[in-house]
XYZ file of C-alpha atoms in Angstrom:
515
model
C 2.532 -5.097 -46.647
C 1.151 -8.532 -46.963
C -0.777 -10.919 -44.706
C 0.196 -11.867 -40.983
C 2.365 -15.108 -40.144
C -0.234 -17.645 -40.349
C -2.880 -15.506 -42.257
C -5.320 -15.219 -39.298
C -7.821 -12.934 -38.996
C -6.993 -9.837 -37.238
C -10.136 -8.012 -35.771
C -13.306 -9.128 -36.365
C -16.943 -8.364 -34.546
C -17.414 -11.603 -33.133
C -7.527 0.174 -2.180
C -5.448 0.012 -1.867
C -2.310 1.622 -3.572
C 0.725 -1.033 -4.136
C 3.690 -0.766 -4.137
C 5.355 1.669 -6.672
C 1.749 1.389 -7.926
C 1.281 5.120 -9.640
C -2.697 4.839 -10.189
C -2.867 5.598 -6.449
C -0.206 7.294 -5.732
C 0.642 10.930 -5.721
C 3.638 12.706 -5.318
C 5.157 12.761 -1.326
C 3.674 9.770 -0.543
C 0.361 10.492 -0.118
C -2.227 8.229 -1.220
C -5.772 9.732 -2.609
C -9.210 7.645 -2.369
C -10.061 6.124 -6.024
C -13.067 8.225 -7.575
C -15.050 7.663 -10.705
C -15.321 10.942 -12.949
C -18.251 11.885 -14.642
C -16.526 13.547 -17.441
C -13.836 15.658 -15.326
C -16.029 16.288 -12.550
C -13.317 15.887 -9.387
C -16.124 15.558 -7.004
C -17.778 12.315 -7.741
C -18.730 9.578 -5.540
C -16.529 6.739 -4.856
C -18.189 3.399 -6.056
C -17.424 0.327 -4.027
C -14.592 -1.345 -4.079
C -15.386 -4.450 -6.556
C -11.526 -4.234 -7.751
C -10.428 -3.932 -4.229
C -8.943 -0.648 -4.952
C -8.103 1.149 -1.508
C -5.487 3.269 0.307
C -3.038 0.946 3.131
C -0.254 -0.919 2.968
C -0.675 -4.682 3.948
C -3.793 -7.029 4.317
C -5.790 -6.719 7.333
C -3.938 -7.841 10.718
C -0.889 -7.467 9.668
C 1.592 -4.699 10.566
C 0.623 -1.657 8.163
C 3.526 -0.242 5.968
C 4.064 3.104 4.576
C 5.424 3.425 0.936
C 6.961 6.493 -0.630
C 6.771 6.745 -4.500
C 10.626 7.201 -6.270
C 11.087 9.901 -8.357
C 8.461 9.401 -10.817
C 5.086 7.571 -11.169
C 5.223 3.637 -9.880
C 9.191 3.933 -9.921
C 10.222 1.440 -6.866
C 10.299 3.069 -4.115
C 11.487 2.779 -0.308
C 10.139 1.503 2.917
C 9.623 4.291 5.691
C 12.762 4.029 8.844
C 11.321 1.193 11.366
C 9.784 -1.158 8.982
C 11.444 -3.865 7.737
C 12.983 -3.572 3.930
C 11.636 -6.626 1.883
C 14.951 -8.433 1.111
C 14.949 -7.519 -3.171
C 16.949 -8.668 -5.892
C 19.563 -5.726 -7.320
C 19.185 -5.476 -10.975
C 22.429 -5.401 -12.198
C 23.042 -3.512 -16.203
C 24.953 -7.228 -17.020
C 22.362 -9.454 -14.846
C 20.019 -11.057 -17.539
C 16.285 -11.493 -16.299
C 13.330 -12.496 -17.589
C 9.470 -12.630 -16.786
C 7.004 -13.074 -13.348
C 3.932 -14.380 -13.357
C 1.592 -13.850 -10.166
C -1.750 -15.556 -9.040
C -3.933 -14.493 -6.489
C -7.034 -16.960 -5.939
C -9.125 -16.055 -2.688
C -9.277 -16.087 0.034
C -5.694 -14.511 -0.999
C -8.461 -12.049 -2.857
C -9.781 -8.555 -1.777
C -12.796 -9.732 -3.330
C -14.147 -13.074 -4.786
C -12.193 -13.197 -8.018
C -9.293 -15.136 -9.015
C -6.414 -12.169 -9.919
C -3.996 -12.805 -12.886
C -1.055 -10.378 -13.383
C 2.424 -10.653 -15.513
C 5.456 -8.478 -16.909
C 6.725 -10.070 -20.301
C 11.153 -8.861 -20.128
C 12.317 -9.007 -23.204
C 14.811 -7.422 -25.701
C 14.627 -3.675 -24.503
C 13.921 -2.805 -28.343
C 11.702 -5.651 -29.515
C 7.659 -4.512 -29.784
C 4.663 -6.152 -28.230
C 0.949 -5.829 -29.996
C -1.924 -6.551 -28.212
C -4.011 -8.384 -30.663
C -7.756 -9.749 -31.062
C -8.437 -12.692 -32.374
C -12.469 -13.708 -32.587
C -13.850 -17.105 -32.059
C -13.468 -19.021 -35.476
C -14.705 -22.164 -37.275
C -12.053 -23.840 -39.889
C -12.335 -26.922 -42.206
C -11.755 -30.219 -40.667
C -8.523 -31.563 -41.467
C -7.011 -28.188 -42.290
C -3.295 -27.416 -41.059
C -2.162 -24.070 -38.701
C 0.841 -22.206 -39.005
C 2.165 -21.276 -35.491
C 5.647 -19.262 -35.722
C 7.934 -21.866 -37.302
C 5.804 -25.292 -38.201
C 2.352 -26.702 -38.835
C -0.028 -28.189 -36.610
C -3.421 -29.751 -36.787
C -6.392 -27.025 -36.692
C -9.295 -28.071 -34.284
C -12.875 -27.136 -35.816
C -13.648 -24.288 -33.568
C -11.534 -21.779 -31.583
C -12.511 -19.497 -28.860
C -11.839 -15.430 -29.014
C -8.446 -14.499 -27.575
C -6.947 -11.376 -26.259
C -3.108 -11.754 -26.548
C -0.333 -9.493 -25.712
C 2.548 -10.428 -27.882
C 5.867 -10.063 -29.431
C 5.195 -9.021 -32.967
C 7.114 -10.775 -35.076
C 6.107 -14.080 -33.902
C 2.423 -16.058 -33.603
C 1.829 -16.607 -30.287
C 1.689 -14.326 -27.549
C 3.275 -13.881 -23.984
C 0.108 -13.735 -22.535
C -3.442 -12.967 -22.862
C -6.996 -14.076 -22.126
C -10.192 -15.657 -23.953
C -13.581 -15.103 -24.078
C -14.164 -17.889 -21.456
C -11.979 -16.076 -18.206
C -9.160 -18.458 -18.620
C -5.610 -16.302 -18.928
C -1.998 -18.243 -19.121
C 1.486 -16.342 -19.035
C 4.734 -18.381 -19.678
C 8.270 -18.501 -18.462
C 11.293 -19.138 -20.151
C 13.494 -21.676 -17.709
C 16.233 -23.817 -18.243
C 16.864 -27.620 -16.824
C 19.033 -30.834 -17.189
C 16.726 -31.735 -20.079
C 18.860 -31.018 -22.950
C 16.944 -28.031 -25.372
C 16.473 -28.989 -28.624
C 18.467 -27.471 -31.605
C 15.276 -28.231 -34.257
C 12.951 -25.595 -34.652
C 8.801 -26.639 -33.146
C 6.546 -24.820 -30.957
C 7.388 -22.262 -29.257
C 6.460 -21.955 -25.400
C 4.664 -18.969 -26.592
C 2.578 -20.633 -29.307
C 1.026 -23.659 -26.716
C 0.181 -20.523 -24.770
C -1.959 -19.644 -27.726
C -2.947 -22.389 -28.803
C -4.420 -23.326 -25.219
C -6.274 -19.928 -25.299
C -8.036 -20.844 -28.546
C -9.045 -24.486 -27.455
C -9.688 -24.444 -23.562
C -12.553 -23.256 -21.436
C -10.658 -23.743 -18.205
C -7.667 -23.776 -16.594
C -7.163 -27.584 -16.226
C -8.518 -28.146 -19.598
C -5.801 -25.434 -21.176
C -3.089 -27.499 -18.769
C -4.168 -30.622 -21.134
C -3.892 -28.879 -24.439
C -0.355 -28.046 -23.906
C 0.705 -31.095 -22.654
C -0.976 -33.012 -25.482
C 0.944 -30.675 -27.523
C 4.190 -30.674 -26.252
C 3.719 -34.888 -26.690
C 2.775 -34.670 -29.996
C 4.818 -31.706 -31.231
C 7.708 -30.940 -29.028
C 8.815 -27.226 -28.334
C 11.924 -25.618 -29.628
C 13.190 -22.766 -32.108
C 14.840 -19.429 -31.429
C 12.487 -17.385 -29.250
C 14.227 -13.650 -30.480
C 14.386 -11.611 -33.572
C 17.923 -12.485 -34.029
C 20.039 -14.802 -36.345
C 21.686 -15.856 -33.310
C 19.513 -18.889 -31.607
C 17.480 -18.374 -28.594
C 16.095 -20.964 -27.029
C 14.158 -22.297 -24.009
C 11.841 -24.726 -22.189
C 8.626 -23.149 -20.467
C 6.474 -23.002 -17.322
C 3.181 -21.737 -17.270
C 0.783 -20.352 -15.120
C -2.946 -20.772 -16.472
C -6.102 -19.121 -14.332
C -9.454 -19.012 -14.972
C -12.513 -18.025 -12.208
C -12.133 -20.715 -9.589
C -8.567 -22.026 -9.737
C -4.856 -21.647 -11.146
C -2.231 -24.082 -12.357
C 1.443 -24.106 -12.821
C 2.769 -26.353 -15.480
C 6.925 -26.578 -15.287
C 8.399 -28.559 -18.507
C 11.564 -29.667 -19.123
C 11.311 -31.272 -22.611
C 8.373 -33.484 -23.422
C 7.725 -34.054 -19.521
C 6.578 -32.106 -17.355
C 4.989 -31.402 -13.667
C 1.951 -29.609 -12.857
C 0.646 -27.885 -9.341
C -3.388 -26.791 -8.804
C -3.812 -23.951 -6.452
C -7.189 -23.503 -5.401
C -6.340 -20.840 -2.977
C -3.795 -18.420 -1.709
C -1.372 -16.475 -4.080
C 1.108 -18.018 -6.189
C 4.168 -16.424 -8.351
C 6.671 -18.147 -10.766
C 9.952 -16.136 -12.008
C 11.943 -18.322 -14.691
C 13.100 -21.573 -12.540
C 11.397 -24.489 -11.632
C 9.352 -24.087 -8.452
C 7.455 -27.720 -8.066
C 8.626 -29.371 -5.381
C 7.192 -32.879 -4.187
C 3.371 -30.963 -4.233
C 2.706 -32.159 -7.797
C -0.738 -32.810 -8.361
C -0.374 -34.213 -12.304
C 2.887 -35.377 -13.986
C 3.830 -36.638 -17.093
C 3.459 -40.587 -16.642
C 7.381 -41.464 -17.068
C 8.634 -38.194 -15.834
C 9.962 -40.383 -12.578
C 11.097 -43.170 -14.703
C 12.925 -40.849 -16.481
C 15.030 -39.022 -14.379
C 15.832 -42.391 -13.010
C 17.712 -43.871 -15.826
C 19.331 -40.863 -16.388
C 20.985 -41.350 -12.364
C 18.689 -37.694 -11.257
C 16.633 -39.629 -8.927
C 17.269 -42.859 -7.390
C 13.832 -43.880 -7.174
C 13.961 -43.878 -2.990
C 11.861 -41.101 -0.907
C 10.203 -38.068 -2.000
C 10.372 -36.622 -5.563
C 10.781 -33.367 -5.895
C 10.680 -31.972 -9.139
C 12.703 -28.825 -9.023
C 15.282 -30.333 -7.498
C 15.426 -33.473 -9.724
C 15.369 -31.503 -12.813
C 17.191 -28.362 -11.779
C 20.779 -27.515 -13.434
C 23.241 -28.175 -10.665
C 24.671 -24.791 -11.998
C 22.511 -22.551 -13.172
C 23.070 -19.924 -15.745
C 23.635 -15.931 -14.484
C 19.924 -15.343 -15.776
C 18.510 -18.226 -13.078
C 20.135 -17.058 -10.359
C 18.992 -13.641 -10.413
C 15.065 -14.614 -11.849
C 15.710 -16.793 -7.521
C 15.950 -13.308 -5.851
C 12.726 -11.422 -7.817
C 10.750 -15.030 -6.747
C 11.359 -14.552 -3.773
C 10.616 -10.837 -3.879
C 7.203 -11.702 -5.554
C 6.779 -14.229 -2.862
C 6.882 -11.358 -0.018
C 5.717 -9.014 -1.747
C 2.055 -11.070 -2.403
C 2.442 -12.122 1.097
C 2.493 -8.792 2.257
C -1.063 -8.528 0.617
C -2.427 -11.806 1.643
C -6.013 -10.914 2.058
C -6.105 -7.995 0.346
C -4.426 -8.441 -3.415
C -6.793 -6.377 -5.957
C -6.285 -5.453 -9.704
C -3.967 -2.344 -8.686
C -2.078 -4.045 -5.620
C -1.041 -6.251 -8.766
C -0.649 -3.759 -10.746
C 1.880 -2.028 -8.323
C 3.735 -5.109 -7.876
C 4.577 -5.361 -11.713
C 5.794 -1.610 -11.274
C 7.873 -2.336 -8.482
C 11.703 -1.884 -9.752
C 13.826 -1.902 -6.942
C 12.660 -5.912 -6.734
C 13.847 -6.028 -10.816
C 10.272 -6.985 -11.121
C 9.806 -4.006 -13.471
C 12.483 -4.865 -15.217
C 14.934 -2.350 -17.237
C 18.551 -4.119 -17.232
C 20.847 -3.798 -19.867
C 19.542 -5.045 -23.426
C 16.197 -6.196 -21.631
C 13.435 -4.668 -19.860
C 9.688 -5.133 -19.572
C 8.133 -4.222 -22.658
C 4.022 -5.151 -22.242
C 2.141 -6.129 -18.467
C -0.907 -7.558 -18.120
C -3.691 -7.571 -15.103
C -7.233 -9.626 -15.135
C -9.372 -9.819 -13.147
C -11.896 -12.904 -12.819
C -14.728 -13.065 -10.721
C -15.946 -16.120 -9.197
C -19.850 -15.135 -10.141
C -20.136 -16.288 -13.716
C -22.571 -13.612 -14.415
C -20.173 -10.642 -13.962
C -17.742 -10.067 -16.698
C -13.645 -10.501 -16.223
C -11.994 -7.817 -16.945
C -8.538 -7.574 -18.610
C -6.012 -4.966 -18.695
C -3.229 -4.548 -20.980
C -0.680 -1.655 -21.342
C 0.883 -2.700 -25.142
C 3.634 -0.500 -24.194
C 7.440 -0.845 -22.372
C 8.037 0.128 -19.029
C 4.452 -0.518 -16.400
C 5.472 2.065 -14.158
C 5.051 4.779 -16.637
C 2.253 3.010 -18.858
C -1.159 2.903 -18.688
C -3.063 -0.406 -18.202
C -6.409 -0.020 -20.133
C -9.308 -2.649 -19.903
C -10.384 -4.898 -22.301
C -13.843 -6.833 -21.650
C -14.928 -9.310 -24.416
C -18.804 -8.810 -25.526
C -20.734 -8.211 -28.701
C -18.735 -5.757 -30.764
C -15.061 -6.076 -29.783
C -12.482 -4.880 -32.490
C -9.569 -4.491 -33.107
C -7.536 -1.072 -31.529
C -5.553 -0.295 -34.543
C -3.134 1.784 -32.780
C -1.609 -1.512 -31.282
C -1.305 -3.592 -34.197
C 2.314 -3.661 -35.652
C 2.651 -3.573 -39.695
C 2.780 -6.759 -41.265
C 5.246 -7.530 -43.848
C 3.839 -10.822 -45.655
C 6.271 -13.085 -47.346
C 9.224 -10.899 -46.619
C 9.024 -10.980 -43.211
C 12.378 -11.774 -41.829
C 11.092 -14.367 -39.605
C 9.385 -15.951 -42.770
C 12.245 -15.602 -45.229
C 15.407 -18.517 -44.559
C 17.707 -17.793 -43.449
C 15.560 -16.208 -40.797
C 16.421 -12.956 -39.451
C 19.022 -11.606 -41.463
C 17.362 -8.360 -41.803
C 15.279 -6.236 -39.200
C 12.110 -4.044 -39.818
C 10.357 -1.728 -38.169
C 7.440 -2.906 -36.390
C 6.238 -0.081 -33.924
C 2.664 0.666 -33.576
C 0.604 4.053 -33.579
C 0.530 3.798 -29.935
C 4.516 2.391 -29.277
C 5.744 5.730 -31.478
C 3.646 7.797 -29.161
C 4.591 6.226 -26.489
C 8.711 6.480 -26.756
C 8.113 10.261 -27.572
C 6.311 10.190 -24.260
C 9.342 8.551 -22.168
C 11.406 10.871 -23.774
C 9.592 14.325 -22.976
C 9.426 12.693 -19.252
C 13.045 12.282 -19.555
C 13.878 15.746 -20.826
C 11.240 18.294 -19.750
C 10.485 17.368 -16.024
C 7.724 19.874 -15.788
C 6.005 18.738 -19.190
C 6.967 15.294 -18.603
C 4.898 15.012 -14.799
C 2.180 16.650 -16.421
C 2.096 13.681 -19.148
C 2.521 11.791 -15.995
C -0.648 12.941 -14.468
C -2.740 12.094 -17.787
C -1.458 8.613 -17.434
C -2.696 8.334 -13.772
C -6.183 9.881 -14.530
C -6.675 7.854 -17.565
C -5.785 4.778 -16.055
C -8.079 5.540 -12.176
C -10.743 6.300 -15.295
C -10.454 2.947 -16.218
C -10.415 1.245 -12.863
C -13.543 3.255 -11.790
C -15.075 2.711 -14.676
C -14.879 -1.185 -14.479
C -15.409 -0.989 -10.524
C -18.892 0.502 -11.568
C -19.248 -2.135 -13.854
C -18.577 -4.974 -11.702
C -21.606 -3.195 -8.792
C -23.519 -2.776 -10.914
C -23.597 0.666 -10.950
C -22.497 1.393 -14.637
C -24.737 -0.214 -17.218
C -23.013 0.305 -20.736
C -24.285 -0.669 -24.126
C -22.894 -3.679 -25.918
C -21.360 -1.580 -27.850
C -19.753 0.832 -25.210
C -18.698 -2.730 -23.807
C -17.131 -4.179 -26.939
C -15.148 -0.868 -27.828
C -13.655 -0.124 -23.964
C -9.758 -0.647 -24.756
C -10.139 0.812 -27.833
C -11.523 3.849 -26.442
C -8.885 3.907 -24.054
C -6.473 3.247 -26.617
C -7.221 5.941 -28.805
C -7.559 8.342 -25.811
C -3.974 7.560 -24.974
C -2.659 8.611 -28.132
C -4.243 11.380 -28.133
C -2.574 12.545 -25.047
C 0.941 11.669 -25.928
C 0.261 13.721 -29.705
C -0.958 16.971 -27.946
C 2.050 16.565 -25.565
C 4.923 16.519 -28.799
């Protein structure tokens, strides 16, 4: 096995309890306060609540609402008789759906932090790594291969934390060393997608990762991007094209953005408080705070807009009939809509983290050939002095995966056990035509993973007793960054650096003493 699509370096040393959220929920219903364990001592002190994490339904003064966990961890769930039943999308075995982002900037907040959260759908069988990248310096002048073409390095790069597909370069998310975190959309408008193969929504996510500091400053790397290089090429492992325009929605500590394209143009919102979500359609109406400077002039001569009273993006730009995929990513916005209104005042780390298990909303997504295969929840406090905190699951299915933390610091490496095999010049995305062949690209911790599912599946005893290891892993974590955050837990640069990886390996271990 050879060296990774674009040769980059690969490790280096540079509350409450949500809904369908299974970290705080037990089985009946019940909900448990959130303890850290010294070792496996049960009986240790709760820390504060720096991550928010707490035991009620609904953010204070509003009407408090019970919810009963389905029939294992963070499955859906159900609303108690009285209460009113959040109106949720069906998902449908032939209804096509794709990814939600969510944003919570206070005072939407528990706490003063800026929360990021999103479930990447995609092809129920296709693998997502979670890989680290450190900060870099390259040759000025020197070129970049991204998935399908070259673009111009920039002299320095920041570290990155990305969850992504792994056949491709970019990622579907992720994070870098300076709190800023992006997650993409795919979405579909009158602009006409390109048949020529370019960047790849999920590449400018990267790329903006590497080269911003901020939010707003990542917003102007993609759009400089997207002028100079376009987007386009098939965005799945298959020798059938796939393609797509993107939105975006890029946090950092003070303040989130969502950037809508539709071609080269494009429309971008700030939100500098309150919660936010985006689910594969254009959602800009006439609040646009930045645009491209002929989007307007454009959609006039094409007869969209006929240059007289307020211009609203969505609706300008929108297909007047959408495909089957649109239409169902409307109902799961406007799920994620109620569901983070519901929370208004009290969204934390895990209320986010339930919301991405939720499945009766298709937010957790598992519908026909797609499902979610990798979530992602950071947290980013508004004190520059306190570190944000990233969790990742690099495995399918967030209601029975673990999200583990990642903090960047002096030390971080790779975790092996979620870095897919390369396969170097015979990669079938590398080799033309592409993707006549498939490989296997599961990691240590994917293989462990799918035996796991299928012991839950089989042996209902064994299986909620895997369960329960996945619970007290992940509360481990959440405690154990809590203490962090108050101060209370004062780990070596080291113990910092190597925190997912720990985790990590600590996960595998359960799911190989379980087989």
């Amino acid at each position: 096995m050879g060296a990774r699509v674009g040769q980059e370096a690969r490790c280096g040393s540079q509350g409450r309890s949500a809904p369908g959220s299974g970290a705080g929920a037990r089985p009946g219903g019940k909900r448990r306060s959130c303890t850290l364990r010294s070792g496996s001592d049960p009986e240790a002190e709760a820390l504060p609540g720096r991550l928010g994490v707490s035991a009620q339904w609904g953010g204070p003064g509003q009407k408090r609402r019970r919810w009963h966990p389905g029939p294992s961890w963070g499955l859906g769930g159900r609303e108690s008789e009285g209460n009113t039943v959040l109106g949720m999308a069906s998902s449908s075995p032939d209804s096509p759906c794709s990814c939600d982002c969510f944003v919570s900037v206070p005072p939407a907040s528990a706490i003063p932090a800026v929360i990021f959260a999103k479930n990447s759908d995609r092809p129920r069988d296709e693998v997502q790594e979670v890989v680290f990248v450190p900060a870099g310096s390259h040759t000025p002048g020197s070129r970049l291969q991204c998935t399908y073409i070259e673009v111009e390095q920039v002299s320095k790069t920041h570290a990155v934390i990305l969850s992504r597909p792994s056949w491709l370069w970019g990622a579907e998310m992720g994070a870098n060393e300076h709190g800023v975190c992006i997650g993409n959309e795919a979405v579909w408008t009158k602009e006409q997608v390109g048949e020529g193969e370019a960047l790849l929504g999920m590449d400018l996510l990267r790329l903006a990762l590497e080269r911003s500091s901020s939010a707003q400053e990542a917003l102007h790397v993609i759009t400089g991007l997207l002028e100079r290089y376009g987007q386009g090429g098939s965005c799945l492992e298959d020798p059938a094209p796939f393609s797509y325009h993107n939105t975006f929605l890029l946090a950092d500590r003070t303040e989130a953005w969502v950037l809508e394209t539709a071609g080269r143009l494009w429309a971008a919102q700030r939100i500098q408080e309150g919660a936010r979500n985006i689910s594969n359609q254009l959602s800009i109406g006439t609040d646009i705070s930045v645009q491209h400077p002929e989007l307007r002039t454009h959609a006039q001569a094409k007869g969209w807009w006929d240059g007289q009273g307020a211009f609203d993006f969505a609706q300008v730009f929108s297909l007047t009939q959408q495909p089957v995929r649109m239409e169902a990513a409307k109902a799961r916005f406007r799920a994620g809509q109620e569901l983070l209104q519901q929370w208004q005042g009290g969204i934390t780390a895990e209320v986010m983290m339930g919301i991405l298990r939720d499945k009766e909303s298709g937010i957790c997504m598992d519908s026909g050939g797609f499902r979610t295969t990798a979530s992602m929840v950071s947290v980013l406090p508004q004190d520059p002095t306190q570190p944000c905190v990233h969790f990742l699951t690099a495995t399918p299915d967030p209601s029975r995966s673990v999200f583990k933390p990642f903090i960047f610091g002096v030390g971080v490496a790779q975790a092996p056990q979620v870095l897919s095999p390369t396969f170097g010049a015979q990669d079938p995305v590398r080799t033309l035509p592409r993707f006549q062949t498939r490989v296997d690209r599961r990691h240590t911790l994917y293989r462990g993973h799918q035996a796991a599912l299928g012991l839950m599946e089989s042996d209902q005893d064994r299986g909620q007793q895997l369960q329960q290891k996945q619970q007290d892993l992940e509360q481990e974590g959440l405690k154990a960054t809590q203490g962090l955050l108050a101060s209370e837990w004062a780990p070596s640069l080291q113990e910092l650096g190597s925190l997912f990886q720990a985790f990590v390996k600590r996960e595998s271990q359960a799911y190989a003493s379980a087989s």
